[in-house]
Amino acid sequence: MTSWTVRPEPYDSATAAALWRAYYTEVSDRWYLRETGRRTAPDELERGVASETGADLAPPTGALLVGWYGDVPAASAGLRLLDSGRAELTRVYVDGALRGSGGGTALMTAVEQAARGLGARELVLDTRLDLVEARALYARHGFREIPAYSTGPYSEIWYGKQL
């Protein structure tokens, strides 16, 4: 039986880039399908992928974690300190073909440990309402709705968890 392992990954590695592209493609396509009835145009997708380097996920104030299903990189989560006690969770992704196989749990366990290692006492995140798989994962791992702490065009609901 194949199992999940999670370990830190440089934000600028080829593995990180491939997972960022997979994540961005999924969330962008969902938004475009909902709003326009079509998938993301290729040029728009490329601009979106290129718009965020992930440099804010670099140590010592951030981390990028990659979940490996056997020897396949298939999940990711980013952390960045917002202040001395709060870390923001971002870029949470599990390959759709492997959802339900334990990757989300392995990832969230590692995220909490990494956040504590950064000195965080609270994890927060914002997401969209249509990302129901992610929202269910957060709820299963003790996140609760909190008041908005950020603004942005894709911030529709906010969650937090005390560590």
PDB file of C-alpha atoms in Angstrom:
ATOM      1  CA  MET A   1       0.000   0.000   0.000  1.00  0.00           C
ATOM      2  CA  THR A   2       1.310   3.429  -0.960  1.00  0.00           C
ATOM      3  CA  SER A   3       1.553   5.981   1.817  1.00  0.00           C
ATOM      4  CA  TRP A   4       1.900   9.740   2.104  1.00  0.00           C
ATOM      5  CA  THR A   5       4.941  11.614   3.368  1.00  0.00           C
ATOM      6  CA  VAL A   6       5.249  15.378   3.671  1.00  0.00           C
ATOM      7  CA  ARG A   7       8.448  17.384   3.654  1.00  0.00           C
ATOM      8  CA  PRO A   8       9.605  20.947   3.045  1.00  0.00           C
ATOM      9  CA  GLU A   9      10.393  21.934  -0.522  1.00  0.00           C
ATOM     10  CA  PRO A  10      12.120  25.048  -1.892  1.00  0.00           C
ATOM     11  CA  TYR A  11       9.455  27.383  -3.265  1.00  0.00           C
ATOM     12  CA  ASP A  12      11.393  27.764  -6.518  1.00  0.00           C
ATOM     13  CA  SER A  13      12.005  24.074  -7.268  1.00  0.00           C
ATOM     14  CA  ALA A  14      10.634  22.297 -10.331  1.00  0.00           C
ATOM     15  CA  THR A  15       8.408  20.230  -8.028  1.00  0.00           C
ATOM     16  CA  ALA A  16       6.976  23.364  -6.416  1.00  0.00           C
ATOM     17  CA  ALA A  17       6.412  24.946  -9.831  1.00  0.00           C
ATOM     18  CA  ALA A  18       4.525  21.887 -11.127  1.00  0.00           C
ATOM     19  CA  LEU A  19       2.277  21.769  -8.051  1.00  0.00           C
ATOM     20  CA  TRP A  20       1.665  25.540  -8.197  1.00  0.00           C
ATOM     21  CA  ARG A  21       0.631  25.192 -11.853  1.00  0.00           C
ATOM     22  CA  ALA A  22      -1.744  22.299 -11.025  1.00  0.00           C
ATOM     23  CA  TYR A  23      -3.256  24.215  -8.096  1.00  0.00           C
ATOM     24  CA  TYR A  24      -3.636  27.462 -10.026  1.00  0.00           C
ATOM     25  CA  THR A  25      -5.119  25.726 -13.054  1.00  0.00           C
ATOM     26  CA  GLU A  26      -7.767  24.019 -10.927  1.00  0.00           C
ATOM     27  CA  VAL A  27      -8.853  27.064  -8.936  1.00  0.00           C
ATOM     28  CA  SER A  28      -8.725  29.364 -11.961  1.00  0.00           C
ATOM     29  CA  ASP A  29     -10.717  26.979 -14.153  1.00  0.00           C
ATOM     30  CA  ARG A  30     -13.353  26.616 -11.448  1.00  0.00           C
ATOM     31  CA  TRP A  31     -13.692  30.388 -11.181  1.00  0.00           C
ATOM     32  CA  TYR A  32     -13.864  30.919 -14.935  1.00  0.00           C
ATOM     33  CA  LEU A  33     -16.366  28.086 -15.395  1.00  0.00           C
ATOM     34  CA  ARG A  34     -18.552  29.563 -12.657  1.00  0.00           C
ATOM     35  CA  GLU A  35     -18.283  33.158 -13.866  1.00  0.00           C
ATOM     36  CA  THR A  36     -18.025  32.808 -17.657  1.00  0.00           C
ATOM     37  CA  GLY A  37     -18.905  29.218 -18.546  1.00  0.00           C
ATOM     38  CA  ARG A  38     -15.446  28.520 -19.952  1.00  0.00           C
ATOM     39  CA  ARG A  39     -12.050  27.397 -18.689  1.00  0.00           C
ATOM     40  CA  THR A  40      -9.176  29.799 -18.166  1.00  0.00           C
ATOM     41  CA  ALA A  41      -7.729  31.126 -21.420  1.00  0.00           C
ATOM     42  CA  PRO A  42      -4.113  29.963 -21.884  1.00  0.00           C
ATOM     43  CA  ASP A  43      -2.658  33.493 -21.794  1.00  0.00           C
ATOM     44  CA  GLU A  44      -4.634  34.321 -18.640  1.00  0.00           C
ATOM     45  CA  LEU A  45      -3.443  31.083 -17.019  1.00  0.00           C
ATOM     46  CA  GLU A  46       0.190  31.907 -17.809  1.00  0.00           C
ATOM     47  CA  ARG A  47      -0.153  35.423 -16.378  1.00  0.00           C
ATOM     48  CA  GLY A  48      -1.726  34.032 -13.213  1.00  0.00           C
ATOM     49  CA  VAL A  49       0.916  31.362 -12.700  1.00  0.00           C
ATOM     50  CA  ALA A  50       3.683  33.910 -13.249  1.00  0.00           C
ATOM     51  CA  SER A  51       2.102  36.527 -10.972  1.00  0.00           C
ATOM     52  CA  GLU A  52       3.122  34.808  -7.739  1.00  0.00           C
ATOM     53  CA  THR A  53       6.645  33.528  -7.274  1.00  0.00           C
ATOM     54  CA  GLY A  54       6.016  31.949  -3.886  1.00  0.00           C
ATOM     55  CA  ALA A  55       9.026  33.773  -2.414  1.00  0.00           C
ATOM     56  CA  ASP A  56       6.909  34.618   0.650  1.00  0.00           C
ATOM     57  CA  LEU A  57       6.894  30.873   1.441  1.00  0.00           C
ATOM     58  CA  ALA A  58      10.661  30.791   1.984  1.00  0.00           C
ATOM     59  CA  PRO A  59      12.297  30.300   5.389  1.00  0.00           C
ATOM     60  CA  PRO A  60      12.718  31.793   7.889  1.00  0.00           C
ATOM     61  CA  THR A  61       9.227  33.353   7.793  1.00  0.00           C
ATOM     62  CA  GLY A  62       7.527  30.818   5.558  1.00  0.00           C
ATOM     63  CA  ALA A  63       7.481  27.246   4.361  1.00  0.00           C
ATOM     64  CA  LEU A  64       6.283  25.233   1.414  1.00  0.00           C
ATOM     65  CA  LEU A  65       5.337  21.653   2.203  1.00  0.00           C
ATOM     66  CA  VAL A  66       4.943  18.975  -0.448  1.00  0.00           C
ATOM     67  CA  GLY A  67       3.000  15.782   0.042  1.00  0.00           C
ATOM     68  CA  TRP A  68       4.418  12.749  -1.717  1.00  0.00           C
ATOM     69  CA  TYR A  69       2.249   9.755  -2.536  1.00  0.00           C
ATOM     70  CA  GLY A  70       4.985   7.169  -2.725  1.00  0.00           C
ATOM     71  CA  ASP A  71       7.475   8.881  -5.008  1.00  0.00           C
ATOM     72  CA  VAL A  72       4.933  11.186  -6.697  1.00  0.00           C
ATOM     73  CA  PRO A  73       4.602  14.835  -5.571  1.00  0.00           C
ATOM     74  CA  ALA A  74       0.824  15.197  -5.336  1.00  0.00           C
ATOM     75  CA  ALA A  75      -0.039  17.780  -2.656  1.00  0.00           C
ATOM     76  CA  SER A  76       1.199  21.094  -1.341  1.00  0.00           C
ATOM     77  CA  ALA A  77       0.575  23.758   1.262  1.00  0.00           C
ATOM     78  CA  GLY A  78       2.266  27.054   1.939  1.00  0.00           C
ATOM     79  CA  LEU A  79       2.726  28.956   5.184  1.00  0.00           C
ATOM     80  CA  ARG A  80       3.765  32.543   5.774  1.00  0.00           C
ATOM     81  CA  LEU A  81       3.962  34.456   9.025  1.00  0.00           C
ATOM     82  CA  LEU A  82       1.607  37.415   9.150  1.00  0.00           C
ATOM     83  CA  ASP A  83       2.847  38.618  12.520  1.00  0.00           C
ATOM     84  CA  SER A  84       4.560  37.189  15.598  1.00  0.00           C
ATOM     85  CA  GLY A  85       1.697  34.826  16.435  1.00  0.00           C
ATOM     86  CA  ARG A  86      -0.225  34.124  13.225  1.00  0.00           C
ATOM     87  CA  ALA A  87       0.665  32.119  10.167  1.00  0.00           C
ATOM     88  CA  GLU A  88      -1.422  32.112   7.017  1.00  0.00           C
ATOM     89  CA  LEU A  89      -2.109  28.866   5.206  1.00  0.00           C
ATOM     90  CA  THR A  90      -2.157  29.151   1.415  1.00  0.00           C
ATOM     91  CA  ARG A  91      -1.893  27.112  -1.787  1.00  0.00           C
ATOM     92  CA  VAL A  92      -3.473  24.012  -0.248  1.00  0.00           C
ATOM     93  CA  TYR A  93      -3.752  21.413  -2.981  1.00  0.00           C
ATOM     94  CA  VAL A  94      -4.204  17.656  -3.250  1.00  0.00           C
ATOM     95  CA  ASP A  95      -4.243  16.081  -6.698  1.00  0.00           C
ATOM     96  CA  GLY A  96      -7.875  15.338  -7.565  1.00  0.00           C
ATOM     97  CA  ALA A  97      -7.146  11.707  -8.427  1.00  0.00           C
ATOM     98  CA  LEU A  98      -5.725  11.139  -4.922  1.00  0.00           C
ATOM     99  CA  ARG A  99      -8.289  12.997  -2.818  1.00  0.00           C
ATOM    100  CA  GLY A 100      -9.667  10.688  -0.162  1.00  0.00           C
ATOM    101  CA  SER A 101      -6.408   8.733   0.153  1.00  0.00           C
ATOM    102  CA  GLY A 102      -5.123  10.512   3.274  1.00  0.00           C
ATOM    103  CA  GLY A 103      -3.038  13.221   1.634  1.00  0.00           C
ATOM    104  CA  GLY A 104      -5.039  16.081   3.102  1.00  0.00           C
ATOM    105  CA  THR A 105      -4.662  14.717   6.622  1.00  0.00           C
ATOM    106  CA  ALA A 106      -0.935  14.140   6.187  1.00  0.00           C
ATOM    107  CA  LEU A 107      -0.565  17.658   4.805  1.00  0.00           C
ATOM    108  CA  MET A 108      -2.572  19.334   7.573  1.00  0.00           C
ATOM    109  CA  THR A 109      -0.647  17.489  10.293  1.00  0.00           C
ATOM    110  CA  ALA A 110       2.632  18.686   8.783  1.00  0.00           C
ATOM    111  CA  VAL A 111       1.262  22.221   8.315  1.00  0.00           C
ATOM    112  CA  GLU A 112       0.418  22.541  11.997  1.00  0.00           C
ATOM    113  CA  GLN A 113       3.843  21.259  13.019  1.00  0.00           C
ATOM    114  CA  ALA A 114       5.583  23.644  10.607  1.00  0.00           C
ATOM    115  CA  ALA A 115       3.463  26.595  11.795  1.00  0.00           C
ATOM    116  CA  ARG A 116       4.432  25.875  15.400  1.00  0.00           C
ATOM    117  CA  GLY A 117       8.055  25.716  14.243  1.00  0.00           C
ATOM    118  CA  LEU A 118       7.657  29.228  12.831  1.00  0.00           C
ATOM    119  CA  GLY A 119       6.389  30.373  16.227  1.00  0.00           C
ATOM    120  CA  ALA A 120       2.733  30.657  15.250  1.00  0.00           C
ATOM    121  CA  ARG A 121      -0.004  30.144  17.814  1.00  0.00           C
ATOM    122  CA  GLU A 122      -2.801  30.536  15.275  1.00  0.00           C
ATOM    123  CA  LEU A 123      -3.335  29.463  11.677  1.00  0.00           C
ATOM    124  CA  VAL A 124      -5.608  31.543   9.441  1.00  0.00           C
ATOM    125  CA  LEU A 125      -6.654  31.329   5.813  1.00  0.00           C
ATOM    126  CA  ASP A 126      -9.049  32.762   3.283  1.00  0.00           C
ATOM    127  CA  THR A 127     -10.695  30.853   0.478  1.00  0.00           C
ATOM    128  CA  ARG A 128     -13.579  30.821  -1.941  1.00  0.00           C
ATOM    129  CA  LEU A 129     -16.988  29.345  -1.200  1.00  0.00           C
ATOM    130  CA  ASP A 130     -16.884  27.036  -4.235  1.00  0.00           C
ATOM    131  CA  LEU A 131     -13.710  25.260  -3.070  1.00  0.00           C
ATOM    132  CA  VAL A 132     -15.815  22.810  -1.116  1.00  0.00           C
ATOM    133  CA  GLU A 133     -13.193  20.063  -0.836  1.00  0.00           C
ATOM    134  CA  ALA A 134     -10.736  22.462   0.775  1.00  0.00           C
ATOM    135  CA  ARG A 135     -13.385  23.866   3.109  1.00  0.00           C
ATOM    136  CA  ALA A 136     -14.335  20.338   4.212  1.00  0.00           C
ATOM    137  CA  LEU A 137     -10.667  19.535   4.859  1.00  0.00           C
ATOM    138  CA  TYR A 138     -10.281  22.634   7.038  1.00  0.00           C
ATOM    139  CA  ALA A 139     -13.431  21.844   9.022  1.00  0.00           C
ATOM    140  CA  ARG A 140     -12.292  18.239   9.591  1.00  0.00           C
ATOM    141  CA  HIS A 141      -9.062  19.583  11.039  1.00  0.00           C
ATOM    142  CA  GLY A 142     -10.610  22.001  13.505  1.00  0.00           C
ATOM    143  CA  PHE A 143     -10.711  25.247  11.545  1.00  0.00           C
ATOM    144  CA  ARG A 144     -13.680  27.486  12.238  1.00  0.00           C
ATOM    145  CA  GLU A 145     -15.060  30.531  10.469  1.00  0.00           C
ATOM    146  CA  ILE A 146     -13.523  33.794  11.670  1.00  0.00           C
ATOM    147  CA  PRO A 147     -14.068  37.461  10.782  1.00  0.00           C
ATOM    148  CA  ALA A 148     -12.310  38.666   7.642  1.00  0.00           C
ATOM    149  CA  TYR A 149      -8.651  39.479   8.231  1.00  0.00           C
ATOM    150  CA  SER A 150      -7.791  40.148   4.571  1.00  0.00           C
ATOM    151  CA  THR A 151      -9.330  41.482   1.398  1.00  0.00           C
ATOM    152  CA  GLY A 152      -9.073  40.273  -2.144  1.00  0.00           C
ATOM    153  CA  PRO A 153     -11.176  39.387  -5.135  1.00  0.00           C
ATOM    154  CA  TYR A 154     -11.195  35.677  -4.246  1.00  0.00           C
ATOM    155  CA  SER A 155     -11.539  35.975  -0.458  1.00  0.00           C
ATOM    156  CA  GLU A 156     -15.093  34.892   0.351  1.00  0.00           C
ATOM    157  CA  ILE A 157     -14.731  33.069   3.668  1.00  0.00           C
ATOM    158  CA  TRP A 158     -12.063  33.065   6.393  1.00  0.00           C
ATOM    159  CA  TYR A 159     -11.010  30.322   8.783  1.00  0.00           C
ATOM    160  CA  GLY A 160      -8.782  30.122  11.821  1.00  0.00           C
ATOM    161  CA  LYS A 161      -7.459  27.590  14.265  1.00  0.00           C
ATOM    162  CA  GLN A 162      -5.598  27.975  17.536  1.00  0.00           C
ATOM    163  CA  LEU A 163      -2.504  25.788  17.738  1.00  0.00           C
TER     164      LEU A 163
END
